[in-house]
Amino acid sequence: MGGERVTEAEVLQVFRDTQALLDGHFVLRSGLHSRQYFQCAMVLQHPRLAERLCGELAVKLKHTGAQVVISPALGGLFVGHEVARALDLRHIFVEKNSAGELELRRNFRIARGEKVLVVEDVVTKGGRVRETLDIVDALGGEVVGVGTLVDRSGDKVGFGIPLESLLRLSIDTFDPATCPLCQAGLPVVKPGS
């Protein structure tokens, strides 16, 4: 990956080279099962790769006119921070409270009418992004876009605002009750926990 724009094939290769794309039988954060799992931390542990990939995502999001970047912890933290750095914006994050729900803490603030960009590492069903959107809305912010390194939703997720990603894939996910991997007796792993 030199100075030119990065292609989806190059992004996928980076995930493979860093062992960030796992094959097997996984439980996703959404509760669905999948044959593949994106462990973005394996890519993001390399600062230059994180800077390059998140910088590429920032280029796709520059047009939004965002004033602040917000991301759900833990997965979106480094991606949000790097995108904010590339766009020269403030970065804040939401995190789980004792009830397991996301909330804005640490004296972070969103001003009424402030233009907010939501950034996550991977989107499958979009639950954490939706929670973040609801928080921004409740505080009076205006979400102007969503960015993610990997959109594995297969275009099944709609937030009502533009979603930009570096890698867009349609990867099968299964309800645990009908999962063919479970039926085949393959051991299940939950790598994100």
Short mmCIF file of C-alpha atoms in Angstrom, two decimals:
data_model
loop_
_atom_site.label_atom_id
_atom_site.label_comp_id
_atom_site.label_asym_id
_atom_site.label_seq_id
_atom_site.Cartn_x
_atom_site.Cartn_y
_atom_site.Cartn_z
CA MET A 1 0.00 0.00 0.00
CA GLY A 2 1.80 3.05 -1.24
CA GLY A 3 0.56 6.64 -1.63
CA GLU A 4 -2.29 5.78 -4.03
CA ARG A 5 -5.84 4.86 -2.93
CA VAL A 6 -6.12 1.40 -1.45
CA THR A 7 -8.35 -1.20 -3.12
CA GLU A 8 -10.72 -3.62 -1.39
CA ALA A 9 -8.44 -6.48 -2.46
CA GLU A 10 -5.48 -4.78 -0.74
CA VAL A 11 -7.53 -4.20 2.43
CA LEU A 12 -8.58 -7.86 2.46
CA GLN A 13 -4.94 -8.90 2.01
CA VAL A 14 -3.89 -6.74 4.98
CA PHE A 15 -6.51 -8.53 7.10
CA ARG A 16 -5.22 -11.91 5.93
CA ASP A 17 -1.54 -10.97 6.39
CA THR A 18 -2.12 -9.83 10.00
CA GLN A 19 -4.32 -12.84 10.85
CA ALA A 20 -7.21 -10.43 11.43
CA LEU A 21 -9.52 -12.50 9.23
CA LEU A 22 -10.22 -15.79 10.96
CA ASP A 23 -11.91 -18.87 9.51
CA GLY A 24 -13.82 -21.36 11.68
CA HIS A 25 -17.07 -21.27 13.71
CA PHE A 26 -17.65 -18.03 15.60
CA VAL A 27 -20.26 -16.28 17.71
CA LEU A 28 -20.44 -12.64 16.67
CA ARG A 29 -21.27 -9.76 19.03
CA SER A 30 -24.75 -9.80 17.47
CA GLY A 31 -25.26 -13.38 18.70
CA LEU A 32 -25.26 -14.75 15.15
CA HIS A 33 -22.83 -17.47 14.10
CA SER A 34 -20.41 -17.17 11.18
CA ARG A 35 -17.64 -19.03 9.34
CA GLN A 36 -15.49 -15.90 9.36
CA TYR A 37 -14.54 -13.37 12.01
CA PHE A 38 -12.78 -10.03 11.64
CA GLN A 39 -10.48 -9.38 14.59
CA CYS A 40 -9.59 -5.78 13.71
CA ALA A 41 -7.30 -5.50 16.73
CA MET A 42 -4.82 -7.68 14.86
CA VAL A 43 -4.54 -5.02 12.15
CA LEU A 44 -4.79 -2.05 14.50
CA GLN A 45 -1.89 -3.28 16.67
CA HIS A 46 0.33 -2.05 13.83
CA PRO A 47 0.26 1.77 14.04
CA ARG A 48 1.30 2.39 10.43
CA LEU A 49 -1.38 0.02 9.10
CA ALA A 50 -3.96 1.62 11.37
CA GLU A 51 -2.92 5.07 10.17
CA ARG A 52 -3.07 4.03 6.51
CA LEU A 53 -6.41 2.19 6.62
CA CYS A 54 -8.15 4.72 8.83
CA GLY A 55 -6.71 7.53 6.73
CA GLU A 56 -8.29 5.91 3.68
CA LEU A 57 -11.61 5.71 5.52
CA ALA A 58 -11.25 9.37 6.50
CA VAL A 59 -10.88 10.32 2.82
CA LYS A 60 -14.27 8.67 2.16
CA LEU A 61 -15.81 10.61 5.08
CA LYS A 62 -14.23 14.02 4.54
CA HIS A 63 -17.26 15.33 2.64
CA THR A 64 -19.60 14.89 5.66
CA GLY A 65 -18.67 18.18 7.30
CA ALA A 66 -18.40 16.42 10.67
CA GLN A 67 -17.24 18.39 13.69
CA VAL A 68 -16.63 15.43 16.00
CA VAL A 69 -16.10 11.67 15.65
CA ILE A 70 -17.76 9.25 18.08
CA SER A 71 -17.20 5.52 18.28
CA PRO A 72 -18.44 2.63 20.42
CA ALA A 73 -15.79 1.13 22.70
CA LEU A 74 -13.94 -1.10 22.52
CA GLY A 75 -13.82 -2.12 18.86
CA GLY A 76 -14.34 1.32 17.39
CA LEU A 77 -11.90 3.19 19.64
CA PHE A 78 -8.74 3.00 17.56
CA VAL A 79 -10.59 3.34 14.26
CA GLY A 80 -12.50 6.40 15.49
CA HIS A 81 -9.36 7.97 16.94
CA GLU A 82 -7.35 7.47 13.75
CA VAL A 83 -10.18 8.75 11.53
CA ALA A 84 -10.55 11.81 13.79
CA ARG A 85 -6.80 12.42 13.64
CA ALA A 86 -6.80 12.20 9.86
CA LEU A 87 -9.73 14.65 9.70
CA ASP A 88 -8.24 16.87 12.46
CA LEU A 89 -11.37 16.47 14.60
CA ARG A 90 -12.10 15.74 18.24
CA HIS A 91 -12.75 12.07 19.07
CA ILE A 92 -15.08 10.85 21.81
CA PHE A 93 -16.52 7.44 22.57
CA VAL A 94 -19.43 5.67 24.18
CA GLU A 95 -18.83 2.72 26.48
CA LYS A 96 -20.79 0.12 28.39
CA ASN A 97 -22.25 1.01 31.77
CA SER A 98 -22.83 -1.51 34.58
CA ALA A 99 -26.07 -2.62 32.87
CA GLY A 100 -24.15 -3.40 29.66
CA GLU A 101 -25.69 -0.50 27.71
CA LEU A 102 -23.67 2.10 25.86
CA GLU A 103 -23.52 5.61 27.29
CA LEU A 104 -21.48 8.78 26.88
CA ARG A 105 -19.27 9.18 29.97
CA ARG A 106 -15.99 10.80 31.05
CA ASN A 107 -17.46 14.31 30.73
CA PHE A 108 -17.59 13.99 26.94
CA ARG A 109 -20.13 16.37 25.43
CA ILE A 110 -22.02 16.78 22.18
CA ALA A 111 -23.38 20.26 21.55
CA ARG A 112 -26.93 20.65 20.25
CA GLY A 113 -26.69 20.67 16.45
CA GLU A 114 -23.07 19.51 16.41
CA LYS A 115 -22.32 17.43 13.30
CA VAL A 116 -21.25 13.95 14.38
CA LEU A 117 -19.58 11.12 12.48
CA VAL A 118 -20.04 7.60 13.93
CA VAL A 119 -17.07 5.28 13.31
CA GLU A 120 -16.91 1.53 14.06
CA ASP A 121 -14.51 -1.28 13.18
CA VAL A 122 -16.95 -3.88 11.76
CA VAL A 123 -20.68 -3.72 10.98
CA THR A 124 -22.71 -6.94 10.76
CA LYS A 125 -26.19 -6.09 12.07
CA GLY A 126 -25.29 -2.56 13.17
CA GLY A 127 -26.48 -2.84 16.77
CA ARG A 128 -23.64 -0.85 18.36
CA VAL A 129 -23.85 1.79 15.66
CA ARG A 130 -27.62 2.11 16.23
CA GLU A 131 -27.08 2.48 19.98
CA THR A 132 -24.53 5.20 19.30
CA LEU A 133 -26.86 6.95 16.84
CA ASP A 134 -29.60 6.94 19.49
CA ILE A 135 -27.25 8.50 22.05
CA VAL A 136 -26.18 11.24 19.65
CA ASP A 137 -29.82 11.91 18.74
CA ALA A 138 -30.87 12.09 22.41
CA LEU A 139 -28.14 14.67 23.05
CA GLY A 140 -29.24 16.83 20.12
CA GLY A 141 -26.31 16.06 17.82
CA GLU A 142 -26.73 15.65 14.07
CA VAL A 143 -25.24 12.43 12.69
CA VAL A 144 -23.84 13.15 9.23
CA GLY A 145 -22.41 9.74 8.39
CA VAL A 146 -21.21 6.32 9.51
CA GLY A 147 -17.82 4.85 8.70
CA THR A 148 -16.45 1.37 9.24
CA LEU A 149 -13.39 -0.56 8.15
CA VAL A 150 -15.48 -3.63 7.30
CA ASP A 151 -19.13 -3.75 6.30
CA ARG A 152 -20.01 -7.43 6.40
CA SER A 153 -23.78 -6.78 6.45
CA GLY A 154 -24.33 -7.69 2.81
CA ASP A 155 -26.19 -4.37 2.37
CA LYS A 156 -28.84 -5.54 4.86
CA VAL A 157 -28.17 -2.72 7.33
CA GLY A 158 -29.57 0.75 6.77
CA PHE A 159 -29.01 3.62 9.15
CA GLY A 160 -30.87 6.27 7.14
CA ILE A 161 -27.57 8.09 6.58
CA PRO A 162 -24.57 7.32 4.37
CA LEU A 163 -22.41 4.34 5.37
CA GLU A 164 -18.85 4.28 4.05
CA SER A 165 -16.46 1.35 4.42
CA LEU A 166 -13.08 0.20 3.14
CA LEU A 167 -14.23 -3.38 2.67
CA ARG A 168 -17.78 -4.44 1.85
CA LEU A 169 -18.51 -8.16 1.98
CA SER A 170 -21.50 -10.44 2.12
CA ILE A 171 -20.58 -13.13 4.62
CA ASP A 172 -23.13 -15.72 5.69
CA THR A 173 -24.37 -15.46 9.25
CA PHE A 174 -26.60 -18.00 10.96
CA ASP A 175 -29.16 -17.99 13.73
CA PRO A 176 -27.73 -20.31 16.43
CA ALA A 177 -30.86 -22.50 16.28
CA THR A 178 -30.34 -23.29 12.60
CA CYS A 179 -26.54 -22.91 12.31
CA PRO A 180 -25.12 -25.60 9.97
CA LEU A 181 -21.76 -25.33 11.76
CA CYS A 182 -23.43 -26.22 15.09
CA GLN A 183 -25.35 -29.03 13.40
CA ALA A 184 -22.04 -30.38 12.06
CA GLY A 185 -20.68 -30.39 15.63
CA LEU A 186 -17.92 -27.83 15.00
CA PRO A 187 -16.71 -26.18 18.23
CA VAL A 188 -17.80 -22.55 18.51
CA VAL A 189 -15.46 -19.70 19.51
CA LYS A 190 -16.37 -16.22 20.73
CA PRO A 191 -13.14 -14.28 19.99
CA GLY A 192 -14.51 -10.81 20.77
CA SER A 193 -15.16 -11.58 24.43
#
